[in-house]
Amino acid sequence: MGSSFGGFVALHLAGTGTPLRCVVVDSSSTDIVKFADRLYTEYKENSDILQRVGDTRIETDKQAMIAMSPSAMIDKLKEIPVLHLHGGRDTVTHREDNQQFITDMLAATRAIPSSAFRMVATDCSRIA
């Protein structure tokens, strides 16, 4: 179970064979290359993303980032239940990346038709 980076770690652990019964994540990055590219584009050299996960402009770094991304671990992750939540106001992790991950997971498991999946954004500030 984890949120943001903790969610990435939970998915990564499950995807690399750590025996878990399920994974619950909130607003997790599932494609580290897309995540790093967005942060670098936004913050340029002021971002510490290059030191933290690598530089997608360097092919060896990019390949390592692809390999560590949960989106590359669908075959292993489809073996266990995964609940993936995403906050509608998250400005760091992009919902579109997670929508692709969830669509790919559904296609791999065929448990639920991918047409049944939809992203729902809820404004929780209106809840009393």
mmCIF file of C-alpha atoms in Angstrom:
data_model
loop_
_atom_site.group_PDB
_atom_site.id
_atom_site.type_symbol
_atom_site.label_atom_id
_atom_site.label_comp_id
_atom_site.label_asym_id
_atom_site.label_seq_id
_atom_site.Cartn_x
_atom_site.Cartn_y
_atom_site.Cartn_z
ATOM 1 C CA MET A 1 0.000 0.000 0.000
ATOM 2 C CA GLY A 2 1.338 3.417 -0.829
ATOM 3 C CA SER A 3 0.685 6.867 -2.195
ATOM 4 C CA SER A 4 2.727 8.676 -4.838
ATOM 5 C CA PHE A 5 6.286 7.286 -4.626
ATOM 6 C CA GLY A 6 5.113 4.744 -2.038
ATOM 7 C CA GLY A 7 2.570 3.514 -4.572
ATOM 8 C CA PHE A 8 5.286 3.181 -7.186
ATOM 9 C CA VAL A 9 7.365 1.162 -4.694
ATOM 10 C CA ALA A 10 4.404 -1.132 -3.887
ATOM 11 C CA LEU A 11 3.757 -1.774 -7.602
ATOM 12 C CA HIS A 12 7.476 -2.224 -8.268
ATOM 13 C CA LEU A 13 7.860 -4.731 -5.431
ATOM 14 C CA ALA A 14 4.873 -6.743 -6.632
ATOM 15 C CA GLY A 15 6.082 -6.541 -10.225
ATOM 16 C CA THR A 16 9.542 -7.829 -9.361
ATOM 17 C CA GLY A 17 8.328 -10.881 -7.484
ATOM 18 C CA THR A 18 8.004 -9.803 -3.859
ATOM 19 C CA PRO A 19 5.202 -12.018 -2.532
ATOM 20 C CA LEU A 20 2.255 -9.726 -1.832
ATOM 21 C CA ARG A 21 -1.410 -10.655 -1.567
ATOM 22 C CA CYS A 22 -2.596 -7.382 -3.124
ATOM 23 C CA VAL A 23 -1.474 -3.843 -3.919
ATOM 24 C CA VAL A 24 -3.359 -0.635 -3.092
ATOM 25 C CA VAL A 25 -1.934 2.584 -4.537
ATOM 26 C CA ASP A 26 -2.979 6.210 -4.718
ATOM 27 C CA SER A 27 -1.703 8.613 -7.374
ATOM 28 C CA SER A 28 1.309 6.540 -8.279
ATOM 29 C CA SER A 29 3.552 6.962 -11.308
ATOM 30 C CA THR A 30 3.327 3.885 -13.486
ATOM 31 C CA ASP A 31 5.536 5.119 -16.357
ATOM 32 C CA ILE A 32 8.741 6.593 -14.957
ATOM 33 C CA VAL A 33 9.940 7.819 -18.370
ATOM 34 C CA LYS A 34 6.824 9.952 -18.894
ATOM 35 C CA PHE A 35 6.983 11.154 -15.285
ATOM 36 C CA ALA A 36 10.648 12.187 -15.559
ATOM 37 C CA ASP A 37 10.170 13.842 -18.953
ATOM 38 C CA ARG A 38 7.299 15.965 -17.615
ATOM 39 C CA LEU A 39 9.222 17.077 -14.540
ATOM 40 C CA TYR A 40 12.326 17.904 -16.551
ATOM 41 C CA THR A 41 10.270 19.819 -19.134
ATOM 42 C CA GLU A 42 8.586 21.824 -16.402
ATOM 43 C CA TYR A 43 11.548 22.551 -14.121
ATOM 44 C CA LYS A 44 14.572 22.066 -16.438
ATOM 45 C CA GLU A 45 17.866 21.947 -14.548
ATOM 46 C CA ASN A 46 16.124 23.026 -11.324
ATOM 47 C CA SER A 47 14.546 19.580 -11.079
ATOM 48 C CA ASP A 48 16.315 16.892 -9.087
ATOM 49 C CA ILE A 49 14.627 14.204 -11.196
ATOM 50 C CA LEU A 50 17.844 13.543 -13.131
ATOM 51 C CA GLN A 51 19.647 12.627 -9.914
ATOM 52 C CA ARG A 52 16.715 10.701 -8.454
ATOM 53 C CA VAL A 53 15.684 8.414 -11.314
ATOM 54 C CA GLY A 54 17.855 9.157 -14.326
ATOM 55 C CA ASP A 55 18.037 11.170 -17.508
ATOM 56 C CA THR A 56 15.768 10.006 -20.340
ATOM 57 C CA ARG A 57 18.119 11.676 -22.827
ATOM 58 C CA ILE A 58 20.744 9.014 -21.988
ATOM 59 C CA GLU A 59 19.708 5.716 -23.572
ATOM 60 C CA THR A 60 21.032 3.470 -20.767
ATOM 61 C CA ASP A 61 19.164 5.548 -18.168
ATOM 62 C CA LYS A 62 15.997 5.486 -20.275
ATOM 63 C CA GLN A 63 16.113 1.707 -20.692
ATOM 64 C CA ALA A 64 16.623 1.245 -16.939
ATOM 65 C CA MET A 65 13.653 3.551 -16.258
ATOM 66 C CA ILE A 66 11.466 1.584 -18.672
ATOM 67 C CA ALA A 67 12.438 -1.656 -16.949
ATOM 68 C CA MET A 68 11.623 -0.324 -13.465
ATOM 69 C CA SER A 69 8.253 1.141 -14.485
ATOM 70 C CA PRO A 70 5.156 -0.725 -13.302
ATOM 71 C CA SER A 71 3.754 -0.286 -16.812
ATOM 72 C CA ALA A 72 6.452 -2.722 -17.983
ATOM 73 C CA MET A 73 5.454 -5.285 -15.320
ATOM 74 C CA ILE A 74 1.862 -5.968 -16.375
ATOM 75 C CA ASP A 75 2.483 -9.713 -16.822
ATOM 76 C CA LYS A 76 3.589 -10.061 -13.197
ATOM 77 C CA LEU A 77 1.144 -7.526 -11.714
ATOM 78 C CA LYS A 78 -1.872 -9.181 -13.338
ATOM 79 C CA GLU A 79 -1.330 -12.118 -10.973
ATOM 80 C CA ILE A 80 -2.536 -10.221 -7.883
ATOM 81 C CA PRO A 81 -5.417 -7.847 -7.084
ATOM 82 C CA VAL A 82 -4.492 -4.191 -7.657
ATOM 83 C CA LEU A 83 -6.606 -1.255 -6.494
ATOM 84 C CA HIS A 84 -5.347 1.937 -8.113
ATOM 85 C CA LEU A 85 -6.856 5.249 -6.984
ATOM 86 C CA HIS A 86 -5.994 8.654 -8.344
ATOM 87 C CA GLY A 87 -6.893 12.074 -6.971
ATOM 88 C CA GLY A 88 -8.689 14.370 -9.375
ATOM 89 C CA ARG A 89 -6.568 17.366 -8.360
ATOM 90 C CA ASP A 90 -3.158 15.678 -8.500
ATOM 91 C CA THR A 91 -0.754 17.994 -10.320
ATOM 92 C CA VAL A 92 2.342 15.789 -10.036
ATOM 93 C CA THR A 93 1.266 12.383 -11.303
ATOM 94 C CA HIS A 94 -0.793 12.510 -14.465
ATOM 95 C CA ARG A 95 -4.050 10.591 -14.579
ATOM 96 C CA GLU A 96 -3.638 9.884 -18.283
ATOM 97 C CA ASP A 97 -0.561 7.724 -17.594
ATOM 98 C CA ASN A 98 -2.451 5.778 -14.964
ATOM 99 C CA GLN A 99 -5.477 5.374 -17.209
ATOM 100 C CA GLN A 100 -3.231 3.653 -19.774
ATOM 101 C CA PHE A 101 -1.753 1.425 -17.048
ATOM 102 C CA ILE A 102 -5.194 0.413 -15.790
ATOM 103 C CA THR A 103 -6.476 -0.175 -19.321
ATOM 104 C CA ASP A 104 -3.448 -2.401 -19.979
ATOM 105 C CA MET A 105 -4.015 -4.275 -16.701
ATOM 106 C CA LEU A 106 -7.656 -4.879 -17.584
ATOM 107 C CA ALA A 107 -6.728 -6.090 -21.048
ATOM 108 C CA ALA A 108 -4.138 -8.460 -19.557
ATOM 109 C CA THR A 109 -6.506 -9.945 -17.012
ATOM 110 C CA ARG A 110 -9.685 -9.751 -19.083
ATOM 111 C CA ALA A 111 -11.501 -9.729 -15.738
ATOM 112 C CA ILE A 112 -13.491 -6.632 -16.630
ATOM 113 C CA PRO A 113 -13.935 -5.322 -20.151
ATOM 114 C CA SER A 114 -11.757 -2.242 -20.654
ATOM 115 C CA SER A 115 -14.865 -0.402 -21.891
ATOM 116 C CA ALA A 116 -16.216 -0.619 -18.324
ATOM 117 C CA PHE A 117 -13.301 1.430 -16.996
ATOM 118 C CA ARG A 118 -13.495 5.177 -16.806
ATOM 119 C CA MET A 119 -11.620 7.823 -14.906
ATOM 120 C CA VAL A 120 -13.796 9.743 -12.462
ATOM 121 C CA ALA A 121 -12.650 13.082 -11.122
ATOM 122 C CA THR A 122 -14.402 14.174 -7.952
ATOM 123 C CA ASP A 123 -14.149 17.560 -6.296
ATOM 124 C CA CYS A 124 -13.983 16.514 -2.640
ATOM 125 C CA SER A 125 -13.890 20.102 -1.427
ATOM 126 C CA ARG A 126 -17.671 20.214 -1.908
ATOM 127 C CA ILE A 127 -18.284 17.320 0.455
ATOM 128 C CA ALA A 128 -19.498 18.586 3.822
#
